[in-house]
Amino acid sequence: MGNSCVTGSSSTSNHGQSLKSNGEKASDNSCVTGSCLSNQGQSQESNGSETTFKWRIDGFSSLLDKGWTSSSVFNIRGFDWYMVLNLRDRKSGDKNEYVSLELVLFLAPEILHTVVEASFKFLIYDQSYGKHLEQHQVSQNFQAPSRVSGTSFMIPLATLKEQSSGFLVEDSCVFGIQFIKVVPVKGSSKHRQNLKANVARAIGNSCVTGSSQSSQGHCQESNGSETTFKWRIDGFSSLLDKGEGWTNSSVFNIRGFNWYLMLNPRDRKSGDKNEYVSLKLVLTQTVSERSHLIAKATFKFLIYDQSYGKHHEEHQVSHNFQAASRVSGISCMIPLAKLKEQSSGFLVKDSCVFGIQFIKVVAVKGNDVSETLFVQKISNICSDPQVYTWNIDDFFVLKNPSTSPEFELCGHKWLITIYPSGSDKNPNYLSLYLNMKDSLHKDSAILADVSITIKDQETGKHKKLSARLQLKNCAPTWGWGKFISLEDFKDSSQGYLVKTKCCIEAQIAVIGSSKTE
């Protein structure tokens, strides 16, 4: 999560902050220079001045053990891209470590049928002399199945770290990519058909009916005739054989936004042996010029009765779709057994039809937000874990919920919250949460490695769950609703609850901080 800036002429704004890979754990500053031309979806050649994206990484030594790291998303020549870096790549049979770089086309739905022919150079900057000694030119056709191109083993890590090279100065290095040529061309109909099959991952036919109105990025209401997307799945039994899991429809455009449906035909409720059909609607990650929009939508999920040409199942939903909340759905919409009943008309000749009917879509402007994340070895950060132990003498007298005494770790005050009888959403599980009690600056957050452990007092086989997360004033709590089943917790052979006593341990290490602008 880094800070990105765009300089020069560009028809679209950078939206990389909300899209950046969770794998990135180092502070970086990204900058685009040169002119950016907007892609209109037609065959054209954007071949003006060379355009460069620079990716500066501070706290380089802290990044060495993180594996693959992604830059923010940036827009050049009308397309969204990001870089991926591995500082410790290896060749087979070679003990040396190498720096590898990749360029990824961030797949926008509007260009699903477009092939992007690009030529570019990967760069490592010599900061001592203001030049780049390392250049590797690549040509690649980017398209939906092939969106990544790179230079493996670009330079030995030992060479990059040499003081005389100028690549690493004060624990900071600068990588870059220089675009020489970008030509977007329409893909073939064969390519479009293959892409549809890859996205849907099931034999099916999708169609959009009704009127579709384009959003121009202003506050507007597209509230004409109801617009429906139908998703027909043939070979439904073959999909059931795949087991529990989500299957995606192709991407479709309705009311100026791009969406897709997700289906799980074997979903389950906690404590229920029956299987259910669940449906979700997803707003695809929009292209950069729409990253500031919120789509306020009202819609119905449908399952069609094919015998009588109607839909017996309707579930209406309202949701505000934005970068941080792009999914809405109906869990356990209908029992799978009911869908399979011959009298229902839902499953006919091993085929069923799902759908979504849009009633209202309102596009409104949101606020742009950027974030800079620092992961550095500095003295005022508690990078070594600190531990608090909460000994509970009588578990059965705890209220639901109950909290531990307040404690201080890594310079912050905390509480542990326990639901000894389970929460409303998870009644058969013991739930545990960690709460930060002190207040941070309104635009700041801490990056922490946290874990909660229930001690096995008999054999030492503890139950431990861990996470790396950011905590801030508006989101000070993290935990697990299904930490452990109450049945396992109360099983005397497990050692978690001995007579009435149990022991819960919280471990915290603050490894960084972030600032939102």
Coordinates of C-alpha atoms in Angstrom, one line a residue:
M1 CA 0.0 0.0 0.0
G2 CA 2.0 2.9 -1.2
N3 CA 1.6 6.5 -2.2
S4 CA 1.2 7.1 -5.9
C5 CA 1.3 10.3 -7.9
V6 CA 0.6 11.1 -11.5
T7 CA 2.3 13.9 -13.4
G8 CA 1.8 15.0 -16.9
S9 CA -1.3 14.9 -19.1
S10 CA -3.6 12.0 -18.4
S11 CA -7.3 11.5 -19.2
T12 CA -7.7 9.1 -16.2
S13 CA -6.7 9.4 -12.6
N14 CA -4.7 6.8 -10.7
H15 CA -6.6 4.5 -8.4
G16 CA -4.0 2.1 -7.3
Q17 CA -4.3 2.5 -3.5
S18 CA -7.5 0.4 -3.1
L19 CA -6.3 -2.2 -5.6
K20 CA -2.8 -2.9 -4.4
S21 CA -1.8 -6.4 -3.5
N22 CA -2.0 -7.4 0.1
G23 CA 1.5 -8.9 -0.4
E24 CA 3.1 -5.5 -0.5
K25 CA 4.7 -4.6 2.9
A26 CA 7.1 -1.9 2.1
S27 CA 6.8 1.9 1.8
D28 CA 7.0 3.0 -1.7
N29 CA 6.4 6.1 -3.8
S30 CA 5.2 5.6 -7.3
C31 CA 5.1 8.2 -10.0
V32 CA 4.0 8.3 -13.6
T33 CA 5.6 10.8 -16.0
G34 CA 4.9 11.6 -19.6
S35 CA 1.6 11.8 -21.5
C36 CA -1.1 9.2 -21.2
L37 CA -3.6 8.7 -24.0
S38 CA -7.1 7.3 -23.4
N39 CA -8.0 4.0 -25.0
Q40 CA -11.4 4.3 -26.8
G41 CA -11.6 0.5 -27.6
Q42 CA -10.8 1.0 -31.3
S43 CA -7.6 -0.1 -33.1
Q44 CA -5.2 2.8 -32.6
E45 CA -1.5 3.4 -31.9
S46 CA -0.5 5.5 -29.0
N47 CA 3.1 6.0 -29.9
G48 CA 4.1 9.5 -28.8
S49 CA 6.7 10.3 -26.2
E50 CA 8.0 7.4 -24.1
T51 CA 6.1 7.1 -20.8
T52 CA 7.7 6.0 -17.6
F53 CA 6.4 4.7 -14.3
K54 CA 8.9 4.9 -11.4
W55 CA 8.5 2.8 -8.3
R56 CA 10.6 3.9 -5.3
I57 CA 10.9 1.5 -2.4
D58 CA 12.1 2.8 1.0
G59 CA 12.9 0.3 3.7
F60 CA 14.4 -2.1 1.1
S61 CA 15.9 -4.4 3.7
S62 CA 12.5 -5.0 5.4
L63 CA 11.2 -6.2 2.0
L64 CA 13.8 -8.9 1.4
D65 CA 11.8 -11.6 3.2
K66 CA 8.4 -10.8 1.8
G67 CA 8.4 -12.7 -1.5
W68 CA 6.5 -11.2 -4.5
T69 CA 5.5 -7.6 -4.0
S70 CA 3.1 -5.5 -6.1
S71 CA 3.2 -1.8 -7.0
S72 CA 0.2 0.4 -7.0
V73 CA -2.0 0.3 -10.1
F74 CA -1.1 3.1 -12.6
N75 CA -2.6 4.2 -15.9
I76 CA -0.4 4.6 -19.0
R77 CA -1.6 4.9 -22.6
G78 CA -5.2 4.4 -21.4
F79 CA -4.6 1.1 -19.7
D80 CA -4.2 0.1 -16.1
W81 CA -1.0 -1.8 -15.1
Y82 CA 1.0 -2.7 -12.1
M83 CA 4.5 -4.1 -11.5
V84 CA 5.5 -7.1 -9.5
L85 CA 8.9 -7.6 -7.9
N86 CA 10.7 -10.5 -6.4
L87 CA 14.0 -9.7 -4.8
R88 CA 15.0 -13.2 -4.0
D89 CA 14.1 -15.2 -7.1
R90 CA 16.2 -18.3 -7.8
K91 CA 17.3 -20.3 -10.8
S92 CA 17.2 -24.1 -10.7
G93 CA 20.6 -25.4 -9.5
D94 CA 21.9 -21.9 -8.7
K95 CA 22.4 -20.8 -5.1
N96 CA 22.5 -17.1 -6.0
E97 CA 19.5 -14.9 -5.6
Y98 CA 18.2 -12.6 -8.4
V99 CA 15.8 -9.7 -8.8
S100 CA 12.9 -10.4 -11.1
L101 CA 10.4 -7.9 -12.5
E102 CA 7.0 -8.4 -14.1
L103 CA 4.4 -6.1 -15.7
V104 CA 0.8 -7.0 -15.4
L105 CA -2.2 -5.6 -17.4
F106 CA -4.9 -5.0 -14.8
L107 CA -7.8 -6.6 -16.6
A108 CA -10.6 -4.0 -17.1
P109 CA -13.9 -5.4 -18.2
E110 CA -14.1 -2.9 -21.0
I111 CA -11.1 -4.4 -22.7
L112 CA -11.9 -8.1 -22.3
H113 CA -12.0 -8.4 -26.1
T114 CA -8.9 -6.2 -26.7
V115 CA -5.3 -7.4 -27.3
V116 CA -2.7 -4.8 -26.2
E117 CA 0.5 -5.0 -28.2
A118 CA 3.2 -3.3 -26.1
S119 CA 6.9 -2.7 -26.1
F120 CA 8.6 -1.5 -23.0
K121 CA 11.8 -1.5 -20.9
F122 CA 12.3 -2.6 -17.3
L123 CA 14.6 -0.2 -15.5
I124 CA 16.7 -0.1 -12.3
Y125 CA 17.9 3.4 -11.5
D126 CA 21.5 4.3 -10.5
Q127 CA 20.7 6.9 -7.9
S128 CA 24.3 8.0 -7.4
Y129 CA 24.7 9.2 -11.0
G130 CA 21.1 9.8 -12.0
K131 CA 20.9 7.2 -14.8
H132 CA 19.8 3.6 -15.2
L133 CA 22.5 1.1 -15.9
E134 CA 20.1 -1.8 -16.2
Q135 CA 17.6 -1.9 -19.1
H136 CA 15.7 -4.9 -20.4
Q137 CA 13.4 -4.4 -23.4
V138 CA 10.4 -6.7 -23.8
S139 CA 7.6 -7.0 -26.4
Q140 CA 4.4 -8.7 -25.4
N141 CA 0.8 -9.1 -26.6
F142 CA -1.4 -8.7 -23.5
Q143 CA -4.9 -10.2 -23.4
A144 CA -7.2 -11.8 -21.0
P145 CA -5.5 -15.2 -20.8
S146 CA -2.0 -13.7 -21.0
R147 CA -1.7 -10.5 -18.9
V148 CA 1.8 -10.9 -17.4
S149 CA 5.2 -10.3 -19.0
G150 CA 8.5 -9.9 -17.2
T151 CA 12.2 -10.3 -16.9
S152 CA 13.2 -13.2 -14.6
F153 CA 16.6 -13.0 -13.0
M154 CA 17.1 -9.4 -14.3
I155 CA 20.1 -8.8 -12.0
P156 CA 21.8 -10.7 -9.1
L157 CA 20.7 -9.4 -5.8
A158 CA 24.3 -9.1 -4.7
T159 CA 25.0 -6.8 -7.7
L160 CA 22.0 -4.6 -6.8
K161 CA 23.3 -4.3 -3.2
E162 CA 26.8 -3.3 -4.2
Q163 CA 27.6 0.2 -3.0
S164 CA 29.4 1.0 -6.2
S165 CA 26.3 0.2 -8.4
G166 CA 24.3 3.2 -7.0
F167 CA 21.1 1.0 -7.1
L168 CA 20.7 0.9 -3.3
V169 CA 21.2 4.2 -1.5
E170 CA 20.2 4.6 2.2
D171 CA 18.1 1.5 2.1
S172 CA 16.1 2.8 -0.9
C173 CA 16.0 1.7 -4.5
V174 CA 14.0 2.8 -7.6
F175 CA 12.6 0.5 -10.3
G176 CA 10.8 1.6 -13.4
I177 CA 9.1 0.7 -16.6
Q178 CA 9.4 2.8 -19.8
F179 CA 6.7 2.3 -22.4
I180 CA 7.8 2.6 -26.0
K181 CA 4.8 1.5 -27.9
V182 CA 1.2 0.5 -27.1
V183 CA -1.3 -0.6 -29.7
P184 CA -4.7 -1.8 -28.7
V185 CA -6.5 -4.0 -31.2
K186 CA -9.7 -5.9 -31.2
G187 CA -9.4 -9.6 -30.3
S188 CA -10.9 -12.3 -32.5
S189 CA -14.3 -13.9 -32.0
K190 CA -12.6 -17.1 -31.1
H191 CA -10.7 -15.3 -28.4
R192 CA -13.9 -13.8 -27.0
Q193 CA -15.5 -17.3 -26.9
N194 CA -12.5 -18.8 -25.1
L195 CA -12.5 -16.0 -22.6
K196 CA -16.1 -16.4 -21.8
A197 CA -15.5 -20.1 -21.1
N198 CA -12.6 -19.3 -18.8
V199 CA -14.6 -16.7 -16.8
A200 CA -17.8 -18.8 -16.4
R201 CA -16.1 -22.1 -15.6
A202 CA -19.3 -23.8 -16.5
I203 CA -21.2 -24.7 -19.7
G204 CA -23.7 -21.9 -19.9
N205 CA -25.3 -19.1 -21.9
S206 CA -25.6 -15.5 -20.7
C207 CA -27.7 -12.8 -22.1
V208 CA -28.7 -9.3 -21.1
T209 CA -32.2 -8.0 -21.8
G210 CA -33.8 -4.6 -21.3
S211 CA -32.3 -1.1 -21.7
S212 CA -28.8 -0.4 -20.6
Q213 CA -27.8 3.2 -20.0
S214 CA -24.2 4.4 -19.8
S215 CA -22.9 6.2 -16.8
Q216 CA -20.7 9.2 -17.6
G217 CA -19.2 9.5 -14.1
H218 CA -21.6 12.2 -12.8
C219 CA -24.4 11.9 -10.2
Q220 CA -27.2 10.5 -12.2
E221 CA -30.1 8.0 -11.9
S222 CA -30.6 5.3 -14.5
N223 CA -34.1 4.2 -13.6
G224 CA -35.8 3.3 -16.8
S225 CA -37.1 -0.1 -17.6
E226 CA -35.9 -2.9 -15.4
T227 CA -32.8 -4.6 -16.9
T228 CA -32.1 -8.2 -16.5
F229 CA -29.1 -10.5 -16.9
K230 CA -29.9 -14.2 -17.4
W231 CA -27.4 -16.9 -16.7
R232 CA -28.3 -20.3 -18.1
I233 CA -26.2 -23.2 -16.9
D234 CA -26.3 -26.5 -19.0
G235 CA -24.7 -29.6 -17.5
F236 CA -25.8 -28.5 -14.0
S237 CA -25.1 -32.0 -12.6
S238 CA -21.5 -31.7 -13.8
L239 CA -21.2 -28.5 -11.8
L240 CA -22.5 -30.2 -8.7
D241 CA -19.8 -32.8 -9.1
K242 CA -17.2 -30.1 -8.6
G243 CA -18.3 -29.9 -4.9
E244 CA -18.7 -26.8 -2.8
G245 CA -17.3 -23.7 -4.3
W246 CA -18.1 -20.6 -6.3
T247 CA -18.5 -20.4 -10.0
N248 CA -18.5 -17.0 -11.8
S249 CA -20.6 -15.9 -14.8
S250 CA -19.0 -13.8 -17.6
V251 CA -18.8 -10.1 -17.1
F252 CA -21.8 -8.1 -18.3
N253 CA -22.6 -4.4 -18.5
I254 CA -25.8 -2.9 -17.1
R255 CA -26.6 0.7 -16.3
G256 CA -23.1 1.7 -17.3
F257 CA -21.3 -0.6 -14.8
N258 CA -19.7 -4.0 -15.2
W259 CA -20.9 -6.9 -13.1
Y260 CA -20.7 -10.6 -12.7
L261 CA -22.7 -13.2 -10.8
M262 CA -21.2 -15.8 -8.4
L263 CA -23.0 -19.1 -7.7
N264 CA -22.4 -21.7 -5.0
P265 CA -24.9 -24.6 -5.5
R266 CA -23.6 -26.5 -2.4
D267 CA -23.4 -23.8 0.2
R268 CA -24.1 -24.8 3.9
K269 CA -25.4 -23.2 7.1
S270 CA -23.7 -23.7 10.3
G271 CA -25.0 -26.8 12.1
D272 CA -27.2 -27.7 9.1
K273 CA -26.4 -30.8 7.0
N274 CA -28.6 -29.6 4.1
E275 CA -27.0 -27.9 1.0
Y276 CA -28.2 -24.6 -0.4
V277 CA -27.9 -22.5 -3.5
S278 CA -26.3 -19.1 -2.8
L279 CA -26.0 -16.1 -5.3
K280 CA -23.8 -13.0 -5.2
L281 CA -23.5 -10.0 -7.4
V282 CA -20.1 -8.4 -7.8
L283 CA -19.2 -5.0 -9.2
T284 CA -15.9 -5.5 -11.1
Q285 CA -13.0 -3.3 -10.2
T286 CA -13.7 -0.3 -12.3
V287 CA -11.3 1.4 -14.6
S288 CA -9.4 4.4 -13.1
E289 CA -11.8 7.1 -14.3
R290 CA -14.6 5.5 -12.3
S291 CA -12.6 4.7 -9.1
H292 CA -14.3 7.5 -7.3
L293 CA -17.9 6.4 -8.0
I294 CA -20.3 4.7 -5.6
A295 CA -23.0 2.6 -7.4
K296 CA -26.2 2.6 -5.3
A297 CA -28.2 -0.3 -6.6
T298 CA -31.5 -2.1 -5.9
F299 CA -31.9 -5.5 -7.6
K300 CA -33.6 -8.9 -7.4
F301 CA -31.9 -12.3 -7.6
L302 CA -34.0 -14.7 -9.7
I303 CA -34.3 -18.5 -10.3
Y304 CA -36.5 -19.2 -13.3
D305 CA -39.2 -21.8 -13.4
Q306 CA -38.6 -23.1 -17.0
S307 CA -41.7 -25.3 -17.1
Y308 CA -44.1 -22.3 -16.7
G309 CA -41.8 -19.5 -18.0
K310 CA -41.8 -17.5 -14.7
H311 CA -39.6 -17.2 -11.6
H312 CA -40.9 -18.5 -8.3
E313 CA -37.9 -17.3 -6.4
E314 CA -37.3 -13.6 -6.0
H315 CA -35.0 -11.9 -3.4
Q316 CA -34.7 -8.1 -3.5
V317 CA -31.5 -6.5 -2.3
S318 CA -30.2 -2.9 -1.9
H319 CA -26.4 -2.3 -1.7
N320 CA -23.9 0.6 -2.1
F321 CA -21.1 -0.8 -4.3
Q322 CA -17.7 0.8 -4.0
A323 CA -14.0 -0.2 -4.0
A324 CA -14.2 -1.5 -0.4
S325 CA -17.5 -3.2 -0.8
R326 CA -18.1 -4.7 -4.2
V327 CA -20.0 -7.8 -3.3
S328 CA -23.6 -8.4 -2.2
G329 CA -25.7 -11.5 -2.2
I330 CA -28.2 -14.0 -0.8
S331 CA -26.6 -16.8 1.2
C332 CA -28.6 -20.0 1.2
M333 CA -31.3 -18.6 -1.2
I334 CA -33.0 -22.0 -1.8
P335 CA -32.3 -25.6 -0.7
L336 CA -30.5 -27.5 -3.4
A337 CA -33.1 -30.3 -2.9
K338 CA -35.9 -27.9 -3.7
L339 CA -34.1 -26.7 -6.8
K340 CA -33.7 -30.3 -8.0
E341 CA -37.4 -31.2 -7.5
Q342 CA -39.0 -32.0 -10.9
S343 CA -42.2 -30.1 -9.9
S344 CA -40.3 -26.9 -9.3
G345 CA -39.4 -26.4 -12.9
F346 CA -36.0 -25.0 -11.9
L347 CA -34.0 -27.8 -13.3
V348 CA -35.1 -29.1 -16.7
K349 CA -33.0 -31.4 -18.8
D350 CA -29.9 -30.8 -16.6
S351 CA -30.2 -27.1 -17.2
C352 CA -31.2 -24.2 -14.9
V353 CA -31.5 -20.4 -15.3
F354 CA -30.4 -17.8 -12.7
G355 CA -30.8 -14.1 -13.2
I356 CA -30.6 -10.7 -11.7
Q357 CA -33.1 -7.9 -12.4
F358 CA -31.9 -4.3 -11.8
I359 CA -34.6 -2.0 -10.5
K360 CA -32.5 1.1 -9.8
V361 CA -28.9 2.2 -10.1
V362 CA -27.6 5.6 -9.0
A363 CA -24.0 6.6 -9.6
V364 CA -22.7 9.2 -7.1
K365 CA -19.2 10.6 -6.6
G366 CA -17.2 9.3 -3.6
N367 CA -14.1 10.7 -2.1
D368 CA -10.7 9.7 -3.4
V369 CA -8.5 8.1 -0.7
S370 CA -4.8 7.2 -0.8
E371 CA -2.7 5.5 1.8
T372 CA 1.0 5.2 2.5
L373 CA 2.2 2.2 4.4
F374 CA 5.6 2.2 6.1
V375 CA 7.2 -1.1 7.1
Q376 CA 10.6 -0.1 8.5
K377 CA 12.9 -1.2 11.2
I378 CA 12.7 1.8 13.4
S379 CA 13.1 2.1 17.2
N380 CA 9.6 3.4 18.0
I381 CA 7.9 0.4 16.4
C382 CA 7.3 -2.7 18.6
S383 CA 8.4 -5.3 16.0
D384 CA 9.1 -8.0 18.7
P385 CA 5.8 -9.7 19.8
Q386 CA 4.5 -8.9 23.3
V387 CA 2.1 -11.3 25.1
Y388 CA -0.8 -10.9 27.5
T389 CA -2.3 -14.0 29.3
W390 CA -5.9 -14.0 30.5
N391 CA -6.6 -16.7 33.0
I392 CA -10.3 -17.4 33.4
D393 CA -11.1 -19.3 36.6
D394 CA -14.8 -20.0 36.0
F395 CA -15.8 -20.1 32.3
F396 CA -19.4 -20.9 33.0
V397 CA -20.1 -17.6 34.9
L398 CA -19.0 -15.5 32.0
K399 CA -21.7 -13.3 30.4
N400 CA -22.2 -13.3 26.6
P401 CA -20.1 -11.3 25.7
S402 CA -17.5 -10.8 28.3
T403 CA -14.2 -8.8 28.2
S404 CA -10.8 -9.3 29.7
P405 CA -9.2 -6.7 32.0
E406 CA -7.6 -3.9 30.0
F407 CA -3.9 -4.5 29.2
E408 CA -1.1 -2.6 27.4
L409 CA 1.1 -4.1 24.6
C410 CA 3.4 -2.3 22.2
G411 CA 2.3 1.1 23.6
H412 CA -1.4 0.6 23.0
K413 CA -4.3 -0.5 25.3
W414 CA -6.3 -3.5 24.4
L415 CA -9.2 -5.8 25.5
I416 CA -10.1 -9.4 24.5
T417 CA -13.8 -10.0 23.9
I418 CA -15.2 -13.5 24.2
Y419 CA -18.6 -14.9 23.3
P420 CA -18.7 -18.0 25.6
S421 CA -22.1 -19.1 24.3
G422 CA -21.5 -18.1 20.6
S423 CA -22.7 -15.0 18.8
D424 CA -26.0 -14.7 17.0
K425 CA -24.3 -15.4 13.7
N426 CA -22.2 -18.3 15.0
P427 CA -24.2 -19.9 17.8
N428 CA -22.2 -23.2 17.8
Y429 CA -18.8 -21.6 18.1
L430 CA -16.7 -19.8 20.7
S431 CA -15.9 -16.3 19.3
L432 CA -12.8 -14.3 20.2
Y433 CA -11.9 -10.7 19.3
L434 CA -9.1 -8.3 20.0
N435 CA -10.1 -4.6 20.6
M436 CA -7.7 -1.6 20.5
K437 CA -9.0 0.8 23.2
D438 CA -6.8 3.9 22.8
S439 CA -7.4 6.4 20.0
L440 CA -5.1 7.1 17.1
H441 CA -5.0 10.2 14.9
K442 CA -8.1 10.1 12.6
D443 CA -6.0 9.6 9.5
S444 CA -3.6 7.0 10.9
A445 CA -3.6 3.3 11.5
I446 CA -1.1 0.7 12.8
L447 CA -0.1 -2.4 11.0
A448 CA 0.1 -5.3 13.4
D449 CA 0.8 -9.0 13.5
V450 CA -1.8 -10.4 16.0
S451 CA -2.7 -13.8 17.3
I452 CA -5.1 -15.3 19.8
T453 CA -4.4 -18.6 21.4
I454 CA -6.5 -20.9 23.6
K455 CA -4.1 -22.9 25.6
D456 CA -4.3 -26.7 25.8
Q457 CA -3.6 -27.2 29.5
E458 CA -3.0 -30.9 29.2
T459 CA -0.8 -31.6 26.2
G460 CA 0.4 -28.2 25.0
K461 CA -1.4 -28.6 21.6
H462 CA -2.8 -25.0 21.6
K463 CA -5.4 -23.6 19.3
K464 CA -3.9 -20.5 17.7
L465 CA -5.1 -18.2 14.9
S466 CA -3.1 -15.3 13.5
A467 CA -3.5 -12.4 11.1
R468 CA -1.7 -9.3 9.8
L469 CA -4.0 -6.3 9.8
Q470 CA -4.4 -2.6 10.0
L471 CA -6.3 -1.2 13.0
K472 CA -7.6 2.4 13.1
N473 CA -10.3 4.4 15.0
C474 CA -13.1 3.4 12.7
A475 CA -12.0 -0.3 12.7
P476 CA -10.4 -1.0 16.1
T477 CA -11.5 -4.7 16.4
W478 CA -10.4 -7.9 14.8
G479 CA -11.2 -11.5 15.6
W480 CA -12.8 -14.8 14.7
G481 CA -16.5 -15.5 14.9
K482 CA -15.7 -19.3 14.5
F483 CA -12.6 -19.5 16.6
I484 CA -13.4 -23.1 17.8
S485 CA -16.6 -25.1 18.0
L486 CA -18.1 -25.1 21.5
E487 CA -18.2 -28.9 21.2
D488 CA -14.4 -29.2 20.8
F489 CA -13.7 -26.5 23.3
K490 CA -15.8 -28.2 26.1
D491 CA -14.4 -31.7 25.2
S492 CA -12.4 -32.5 28.3
S493 CA -10.0 -34.7 26.3
Q494 CA -8.9 -31.6 24.3
G495 CA -7.5 -29.8 27.4
Y496 CA -8.9 -26.3 26.5
L497 CA -11.3 -26.3 29.4
V498 CA -10.2 -28.1 32.5
K499 CA -13.0 -28.3 35.0
T500 CA -14.0 -24.6 34.9
K501 CA -10.6 -23.0 34.0
C502 CA -9.3 -21.9 30.6
C503 CA -6.4 -19.7 29.5
I504 CA -6.4 -17.3 26.5
E505 CA -3.3 -15.5 25.2
A506 CA -3.0 -12.5 23.0
Q507 CA 0.2 -11.8 21.1
I508 CA 0.8 -8.5 19.3
A509 CA 3.7 -7.0 17.3
V510 CA 3.3 -3.6 15.7
I511 CA 5.4 -3.7 12.5
G512 CA 4.3 -0.5 10.8
S513 CA 2.0 2.4 10.4
S514 CA -0.1 4.0 7.7
K515 CA -1.4 7.4 6.8
T516 CA -4.5 8.1 4.8
E517 CA -4.8 11.2 2.7

